[in-house]
């Protein structure tokens, strides 16, 4: 707040509080202006004037400098009001496309569960996982590789370790399922 703004505030207060205007005349006004400049000097002029206008609406007697400072702090810390942006138009064609994609995925999932045309095949398994599985089990069939694809992907991702321990993969000759076996280090007593 500048000295010019302090004079404007003084004139506003004199005009709005005529019964107390004598307190803001001549030599009596200097301590009031000095206190305003000391207490309110760091705040912008527009905020000080806005706060003084708000005080005039609420208070019937001459406001003190601490009261003005309190109102200015409240004005500064006030959460601004934001108007919500208008809603965009809904693109029905895009929504319909998303519905079709979801419907197709649900249908494919249902077919896979029932073992129909949508069942997994070797083309659905990532080539890096296929190469990893063929490296470990050179004679593994495509059907067994597809059925155990999650185990191979897991072991490839984790570096063939479980909780930091090395792991070996064993394939059952009866079922064709691949299971990980941990190799715990032997500790001598």
CSV table of N, CA and C in Angstrom, one decimal, residues 7-77:
chain,number,residue,atom,x,y,z
A,7,UNK,N,-4.0,7.8,1.9
A,7,UNK,CA,-4.8,9.0,1.9
A,7,UNK,C,-6.2,8.7,1.4
A,8,UNK,N,-6.3,7.9,0.4
A,8,UNK,CA,-7.7,7.5,-0.2
A,8,UNK,C,-8.5,6.8,0.9
A,9,UNK,N,-7.8,5.9,1.6
A,9,UNK,CA,-8.5,5.1,2.6
A,9,UNK,C,-9.0,6.1,3.7
A,10,UNK,N,-8.2,7.0,4.1
A,10,UNK,CA,-8.5,8.0,5.1
A,10,UNK,C,-9.8,8.8,4.6
A,11,UNK,N,-9.8,9.3,3.4
A,11,UNK,CA,-10.9,10.0,2.9
A,11,UNK,C,-12.2,9.2,2.8
A,12,UNK,N,-12.0,7.9,2.4
A,12,UNK,CA,-13.2,7.0,2.4
A,12,UNK,C,-13.8,6.8,3.8
A,13,UNK,N,-12.9,6.6,4.8
A,13,UNK,CA,-13.3,6.4,6.2
A,13,UNK,C,-14.0,7.7,6.7
A,14,UNK,N,-13.5,8.9,6.4
A,14,UNK,CA,-14.1,10.1,6.8
A,14,UNK,C,-15.5,10.3,6.2
A,15,UNK,N,-15.6,10.0,5.0
A,15,UNK,CA,-16.9,10.1,4.3
A,15,UNK,C,-17.9,9.1,4.8
A,16,UNK,N,-17.5,7.9,5.1
A,16,UNK,CA,-18.5,6.9,5.6
A,16,UNK,C,-18.8,6.9,7.1
A,17,UNK,N,-17.9,7.5,7.8
A,17,UNK,CA,-18.1,7.6,9.3
A,17,UNK,C,-18.1,9.1,9.7
A,18,UNK,N,-19.1,9.9,9.4
A,18,UNK,CA,-19.0,11.3,9.7
A,18,UNK,C,-19.0,11.6,11.2
A,19,UNK,N,-19.5,10.7,12.1
A,19,UNK,CA,-19.5,11.0,13.5
A,19,UNK,C,-18.1,10.8,14.1
A,20,UNK,N,-17.3,10.0,13.4
A,20,UNK,CA,-15.9,9.7,13.9
A,20,UNK,C,-14.9,10.4,13.0
A,21,UNK,N,-15.3,11.3,12.1
A,21,UNK,CA,-14.4,11.9,11.2
A,21,UNK,C,-13.4,12.8,11.9
A,22,UNK,N,-13.8,13.4,13.0
A,22,UNK,CA,-12.9,14.3,13.8
A,22,UNK,C,-11.6,13.5,14.2
A,23,UNK,N,-11.7,12.2,14.4
A,23,UNK,CA,-10.5,11.4,14.8
A,23,UNK,C,-9.5,11.3,13.7
A,24,UNK,N,-9.9,11.6,12.5
A,24,UNK,CA,-9.0,11.4,11.3
A,24,UNK,C,-8.7,12.8,10.7
A,25,UNK,N,-8.8,13.9,11.5
A,25,UNK,CA,-8.5,15.2,11.0
A,25,UNK,C,-7.1,15.7,11.5
A,26,UNK,N,-6.4,16.4,10.7
A,26,UNK,CA,-5.1,17.1,11.1
A,26,UNK,C,-4.1,16.1,11.7
A,27,UNK,N,-3.6,16.6,13.0
A,27,UNK,CA,-2.5,15.8,13.6
A,27,UNK,C,-3.0,14.5,14.2
A,28,UNK,N,-4.3,14.3,14.4
A,28,UNK,CA,-4.8,13.1,14.9
A,28,UNK,C,-4.7,12.0,13.9
A,29,UNK,N,-4.7,12.3,12.6
A,29,UNK,CA,-4.7,11.4,11.5
A,29,UNK,C,-3.3,10.8,11.3
A,30,UNK,N,-2.3,11.5,11.6
A,30,UNK,CA,-0.9,11.0,11.4
A,30,UNK,C,-0.6,9.7,12.0
A,31,UNK,N,-0.9,9.4,13.3
A,31,UNK,CA,-0.7,8.1,13.8
A,31,UNK,C,-1.5,7.0,13.1
A,32,UNK,N,-2.7,7.3,12.7
A,32,UNK,CA,-3.5,6.3,12.1
A,32,UNK,C,-2.9,6.0,10.7
A,33,UNK,N,-2.5,7.0,9.9
A,33,UNK,CA,-1.9,6.8,8.6
A,33,UNK,C,-0.6,6.0,8.8
A,34,UNK,N,0.2,6.4,9.8
A,34,UNK,CA,1.5,5.7,10.1
A,34,UNK,C,1.3,4.3,10.4
A,35,UNK,N,0.3,4.0,11.2
A,35,UNK,CA,0.0,2.6,11.6
A,35,UNK,C,-0.5,1.8,10.3
A,36,UNK,N,-1.3,2.5,9.5
A,36,UNK,CA,-1.8,1.8,8.2
A,36,UNK,C,-0.6,1.5,7.3
A,37,UNK,N,0.3,2.5,7.2
A,37,UNK,CA,1.5,2.2,6.3
A,37,UNK,C,2.4,1.1,6.8
A,38,UNK,N,2.5,1.1,8.2
A,38,UNK,CA,3.4,0.1,8.8
A,38,UNK,C,2.7,-1.3,8.7
A,39,UNK,N,1.5,-1.4,9.0
A,39,UNK,CA,0.8,-2.7,9.1
A,39,UNK,C,0.3,-3.2,7.7
A,40,UNK,N,-0.1,-2.3,6.8
A,40,UNK,CA,-0.7,-2.7,5.5
A,40,UNK,C,0.2,-2.3,4.3
A,41,UNK,N,1.4,-1.9,4.6
A,41,UNK,CA,2.3,-1.4,3.5
A,41,UNK,C,2.7,-2.5,2.5
A,42,UNK,N,2.7,-3.7,2.9
A,42,UNK,CA,3.1,-4.8,2.0
A,42,UNK,C,2.0,-5.4,1.1
A,43,UNK,N,0.8,-5.0,1.4
A,43,UNK,CA,-0.3,-5.5,0.6
A,43,UNK,C,-0.6,-4.6,-0.6
A,44,UNK,N,-1.1,-5.2,-1.7
A,44,UNK,CA,-1.4,-4.4,-2.9
A,44,UNK,C,-2.5,-3.4,-2.7
A,45,UNK,N,-2.5,-2.3,-3.4
A,45,UNK,CA,-3.5,-1.2,-3.2
A,45,UNK,C,-4.9,-1.7,-3.5
A,46,UNK,N,-5.1,-2.5,-4.6
A,46,UNK,CA,-6.4,-2.9,-4.9
A,46,UNK,C,-7.1,-3.8,-3.8
A,47,UNK,N,-6.2,-4.7,-3.2
A,47,UNK,CA,-6.8,-5.5,-2.2
A,47,UNK,C,-7.1,-4.7,-0.9
A,48,UNK,N,-6.3,-3.7,-0.6
A,48,UNK,CA,-6.6,-2.8,0.6
A,48,UNK,C,-7.9,-2.1,0.3
A,49,UNK,N,-8.1,-1.5,-0.8
A,49,UNK,CA,-9.3,-0.8,-1.1
A,49,UNK,C,-10.5,-1.7,-1.1
A,50,UNK,N,-10.3,-2.9,-1.7
A,50,UNK,CA,-11.5,-3.9,-1.7
A,50,UNK,C,-11.8,-4.3,-0.2
A,51,UNK,N,-10.8,-4.5,0.6
A,51,UNK,CA,-11.1,-4.9,2.0
A,51,UNK,C,-11.7,-3.7,2.8
A,52,UNK,N,-11.3,-2.5,2.5
A,52,UNK,CA,-11.9,-1.3,3.2
A,52,UNK,C,-13.4,-1.2,2.8
A,53,UNK,N,-13.7,-1.4,1.5
A,53,UNK,CA,-15.1,-1.4,1.1
A,53,UNK,C,-15.9,-2.5,1.7
A,54,UNK,N,-15.3,-3.7,1.9
A,54,UNK,CA,-16.1,-4.8,2.6
A,54,UNK,C,-16.3,-4.4,4.1
A,55,UNK,N,-15.3,-3.8,4.7
A,55,UNK,CA,-15.4,-3.4,6.1
A,55,UNK,C,-16.5,-2.4,6.3
A,56,UNK,N,-16.6,-1.4,5.4
A,56,UNK,CA,-17.6,-0.4,5.5
A,56,UNK,C,-19.0,-1.0,5.4
A,57,UNK,N,-19.2,-2.0,4.7
A,57,UNK,CA,-20.5,-2.7,4.6
A,57,UNK,C,-20.9,-3.4,5.8
A,58,UNK,N,-19.9,-3.9,6.6
A,58,UNK,CA,-20.2,-4.8,7.7
A,58,UNK,C,-20.1,-4.0,9.1
A,59,UNK,N,-19.2,-3.0,9.2
A,59,UNK,CA,-19.0,-2.4,10.5
A,59,UNK,C,-19.6,-1.0,10.6
A,60,UNK,N,-20.3,-0.7,11.7
A,60,UNK,CA,-21.0,0.6,11.8
A,60,UNK,C,-20.1,1.7,12.5
A,61,UNK,N,-19.0,1.3,13.1
A,61,UNK,CA,-18.1,2.2,13.8
A,61,UNK,C,-16.8,2.3,13.0
A,62,UNK,N,-16.0,3.3,13.3
A,62,UNK,CA,-14.7,3.4,12.6
A,62,UNK,C,-13.8,2.2,12.8
A,63,UNK,N,-13.4,1.5,11.8
A,63,UNK,CA,-12.6,0.3,11.9
A,63,UNK,C,-11.1,0.6,12.3
A,64,UNK,N,-10.6,-0.3,13.1
A,64,UNK,CA,-9.2,-0.1,13.5
A,64,UNK,C,-8.2,-0.7,12.4
A,65,UNK,N,-7.0,-0.4,12.5
A,65,UNK,CA,-6.0,-0.9,11.6
A,65,UNK,C,-5.9,-2.5,11.7
A,66,UNK,N,-5.8,-3.1,12.9
A,66,UNK,CA,-5.8,-4.5,13.0
A,66,UNK,C,-7.0,-5.2,12.4
A,67,UNK,N,-8.2,-4.5,12.5
A,67,UNK,CA,-9.4,-5.1,11.9
A,67,UNK,C,-9.3,-5.0,10.3
A,68,UNK,N,-8.7,-4.0,9.8
A,68,UNK,CA,-8.5,-3.9,8.4
A,68,UNK,C,-7.5,-4.9,7.9
A,69,UNK,N,-6.4,-5.1,8.7
A,69,UNK,CA,-5.4,-6.1,8.4
A,69,UNK,C,-6.0,-7.5,8.4
A,70,UNK,N,-6.8,-7.8,9.3
A,70,UNK,CA,-7.5,-9.1,9.4
A,70,UNK,C,-8.4,-9.3,8.2
A,71,UNK,N,-9.1,-8.3,7.7
A,71,UNK,CA,-10.0,-8.4,6.6
A,71,UNK,C,-9.1,-8.6,5.3
A,72,UNK,N,-8.0,-7.9,5.2
A,72,UNK,CA,-7.1,-8.1,4.1
A,72,UNK,C,-6.6,-9.5,4.0
A,73,UNK,N,-6.1,-10.0,5.1
A,73,UNK,CA,-5.6,-11.4,5.1
A,73,UNK,C,-6.7,-12.4,4.7
A,74,UNK,N,-7.9,-12.2,5.1
A,74,UNK,CA,-9.1,-13.0,4.7
A,74,UNK,C,-9.3,-12.9,3.2
A,75,UNK,N,-9.2,-11.7,2.7
A,75,UNK,CA,-9.4,-11.5,1.3
A,75,UNK,C,-8.3,-12.2,0.5
A,76,UNK,N,-7.1,-12.1,0.9
A,76,UNK,CA,-5.9,-12.8,0.2
A,76,UNK,C,-6.1,-14.3,0.3
A,77,UNK,N,-6.5,-14.8,1.4
A,77,UNK,CA,-6.5,-16.3,1.6
A,77,UNK,C,-7.9,-16.9,1.1
